[in-house]
Amino acid sequence: MTRILITDDNPSMRRSLVRLFHSKKFEVFEASSGEEALRRFEGEGVDLVITDLQMGGMSGVELLAEIKKRSSQTPVIVVTAFGTVETAVDAMRQGAFDYILKPFSLLELETKVDKALAQRRLLAENRYLREAIQQSVGRIIGQSAKMQVVYRLIEKVAPNTTPVLLLGETGTGKELVAREIHKKGPRADRPFIPVNCGAIPENLIEAELFGYEKGAFTGATAQKKGRFELAEGGTLFLDEIGEMPLYLQVKLLRFIQEREFERVGGTKTIKVDVRMIAATHRDLKKEIEARRFREDLYYRIRVIEMNLPPLREREGDVAALTHYFIKKFNQELHKNVRISEEMLEIFSAYRWPGNVRELENMIERGVVLAEGEFIQMEDLPPEIHSVALPSEKGRAAAALATPASGSLTERLETLECEMLKRTMEEEKGNQTAAAKALGIHRSSLQYKLRKHGLL
Ligand SMILES: Nc1ncnc2c1ncn2[C@@H]1O[C@H](COP(=O)(O)OP(=O)(O)OP(=O)(O)O)[C@@H](O)[C@H]1O
Ligand SMILES: [Mg+2]
């Protein structure tokens, strides 16, 4: 039941208001002064306050201020007599939800109360949603065996400052994992500063990382701190470290060894305490061979190396991530779409060259474009349409087998069955070879064979 507190030092006025709201099925509390109102407010968990402005002792405006201090979300409606409109305006400025002029009809007051309560509900809902979204942001989804290895390593490296090198294809979650290591460690309440070495122009990156002194170059009109200094006490995330120019690699190496550096154009040596996490999707060994990356730096940054597996190797995670992203985008886009079992299967068979980011983007697109209850094939980009047709040979075979009618799902099913048969024949029943030829996992091959009664 909604709880209302009515404050008025005029007993007859108070009584008529109490009667009105009683009859409207509110739980009503009354107070004959501001002081008493505040006591009741603190004791009773009130949803809305109505108060007269002119009262002996604590005034209505003072009561309003005290209530707002205790609970900024509780709506307060002030009642004011003709001639004191100024005070009412003042009350609005201090956060009153609305005011009402005496004499007023009870209906008028009731309307304002309804409006205030509706707004309060909306605000509460909004806050709840925001919190739910914030909590889910940055959660690492997936229970596959390969991700369990990653989780165990995160737990091990988080408590100390040993440099970590994160390796993995694009979109595998390198930045997400770097943040997780930071969040789980003793530096969690200090800054996490990401630097994308590939995104900053080569001539600016030194100044960006190490800062500069006034007059260091044209345009350096004031001293500026670099990202290393900004990360003091926290974590510096050097993303795409393979793109870092050679001359800076020297400076970075010195920093890792000595924990000190100079700003560009400066002579003062600066010491900072930061944890370094680096990431790259490049093969650094090849970069070393090509003399684009310093070997000594490589051994310094990779004290601990973490490999993030490509999505196609994470058994079962595609489904989990799909459901997670559908929920996320349904919330964000105020929709309520779902995904069919068939589509999930197609998702699980796809190669995902762009990994989790590609899946995330694809689902966002699907949720935006879906018109009915389910995401349809035409809501998704073309690359996933040909999932069941990975090779030229397969495509040719498929052309023969394509049924001329039926729903898309039915036709895909027929096609899939045909291709499985052919490939198994071609590979003389060797499942491992057939799975490889089709670019899918052996376990999904077995699943599909069983589904079509071929096993
Ligand atoms: N396991 C996961 N669970 C939930 N979301 C994930 C997961 N892995 C990645 N993501 C999401 O996928 C997107 C890409 O992840 P991230 O930016 O960490 O990848 P990356 O490896 O740094 O990619 P790149 O090499 O292209 O920079 C982000 O939106 C991230 O939140
Ligand atoms: Mg990244």
Coordinates of C-alpha atoms and ligand atoms in Angstrom, one line a residue, residues 136-143 147 151 166-179 196 237 239-240 279-282 308 311 314 317 320-321 324-325 328-329 354-361, ligand 1:
S136 CA 26.3 -7.0 -16.7
V137 CA 28.8 -4.7 -18.5
G138 CA 32.2 -6.2 -18.6
R139 CA 31.0 -9.7 -17.5
I140 CA 33.0 -12.4 -19.3
I141 CA 30.6 -15.0 -20.6
G142 CA 31.4 -18.6 -21.4
Q143 CA 32.0 -21.8 -19.5
M147 CA 37.7 -20.2 -21.1
Y151 CA 39.7 -17.6 -15.8
L166 CA 47.4 -11.0 -24.0
L167 CA 47.3 -12.8 -27.4
G168 CA 44.3 -13.7 -29.5
E169 CA 42.6 -13.0 -32.8
T170 CA 40.6 -9.8 -33.1
G171 CA 37.4 -9.6 -31.0
T172 CA 38.4 -12.4 -28.6
G173 CA 38.1 -10.2 -25.6
K174 CA 41.6 -9.0 -24.9
E175 CA 40.6 -5.7 -23.6
L176 CA 37.8 -7.2 -21.5
V177 CA 40.3 -9.6 -19.9
A178 CA 42.8 -6.8 -19.2
R179 CA 40.0 -4.9 -17.4
N196 CA 45.7 1.9 -28.4
F237 CA 46.8 -1.3 -21.0
D239 CA 46.7 -2.4 -26.8
E240 CA 48.1 -3.4 -30.2
A279 CA 47.9 -7.0 -26.1
T280 CA 48.3 -7.8 -29.7
H281 CA 46.7 -9.8 -32.4
R282 CA 50.0 -10.0 -34.3
L308 CA 42.5 -16.1 -25.7
L311 CA 35.3 -18.3 -30.5
R314 CA 35.0 -22.5 -27.3
D317 CA 30.0 -20.6 -25.7
A320 CA 25.7 -18.7 -24.1
L321 CA 27.0 -15.5 -25.7
Y324 CA 23.5 -12.9 -23.3
F325 CA 23.7 -10.4 -26.2
K328 CA 21.4 -7.1 -23.6
F329 CA 20.2 -5.6 -26.9
G354 CA 35.7 -11.6 -36.0
N355 CA 35.0 -13.7 -32.8
V356 CA 32.9 -12.3 -30.0
R357 CA 32.8 -8.8 -31.5
E358 CA 31.4 -10.2 -34.7
L359 CA 28.8 -12.2 -32.8
E360 CA 27.9 -9.1 -30.7
N361 CA 27.5 -6.9 -33.8
Ligands
LIG1 N1 33.6 -13.7 -23.2 C1 33.0 -12.5 -23.5 N2 31.8 -12.3 -22.8 C2 31.1 -11.1 -23.1 N3 31.5 -10.2 -24.0 C3 32.7 -10.4 -24.6 C4 33.4 -11.5 -24.4 N4 34.6 -11.4 -25.1 C5 34.5 -10.3 -25.8 N5 33.3 -9.6 -25.5 C6 32.9 -8.4 -26.1 O1 33.3 -8.4 -27.5 C7 33.8 -7.1 -27.8 C8 35.2 -7.2 -28.3 O2 36.0 -7.5 -27.2 P1 37.5 -6.8 -27.0 O3 37.4 -5.4 -27.4 O4 37.9 -7.1 -25.6 O5 38.3 -7.7 -28.0 P2 39.8 -7.5 -28.4 O6 40.4 -8.9 -28.3 O7 40.4 -6.4 -27.7 O8 39.6 -7.2 -30.0 P3 40.7 -6.4 -30.9 O9 41.9 -7.2 -31.1 O10 39.9 -6.2 -32.2 O11 41.0 -5.1 -30.3 C9 33.6 -6.2 -26.7 O12 32.4 -5.5 -26.8 C10 33.5 -7.2 -25.5 O13 32.8 -6.6 -24.4

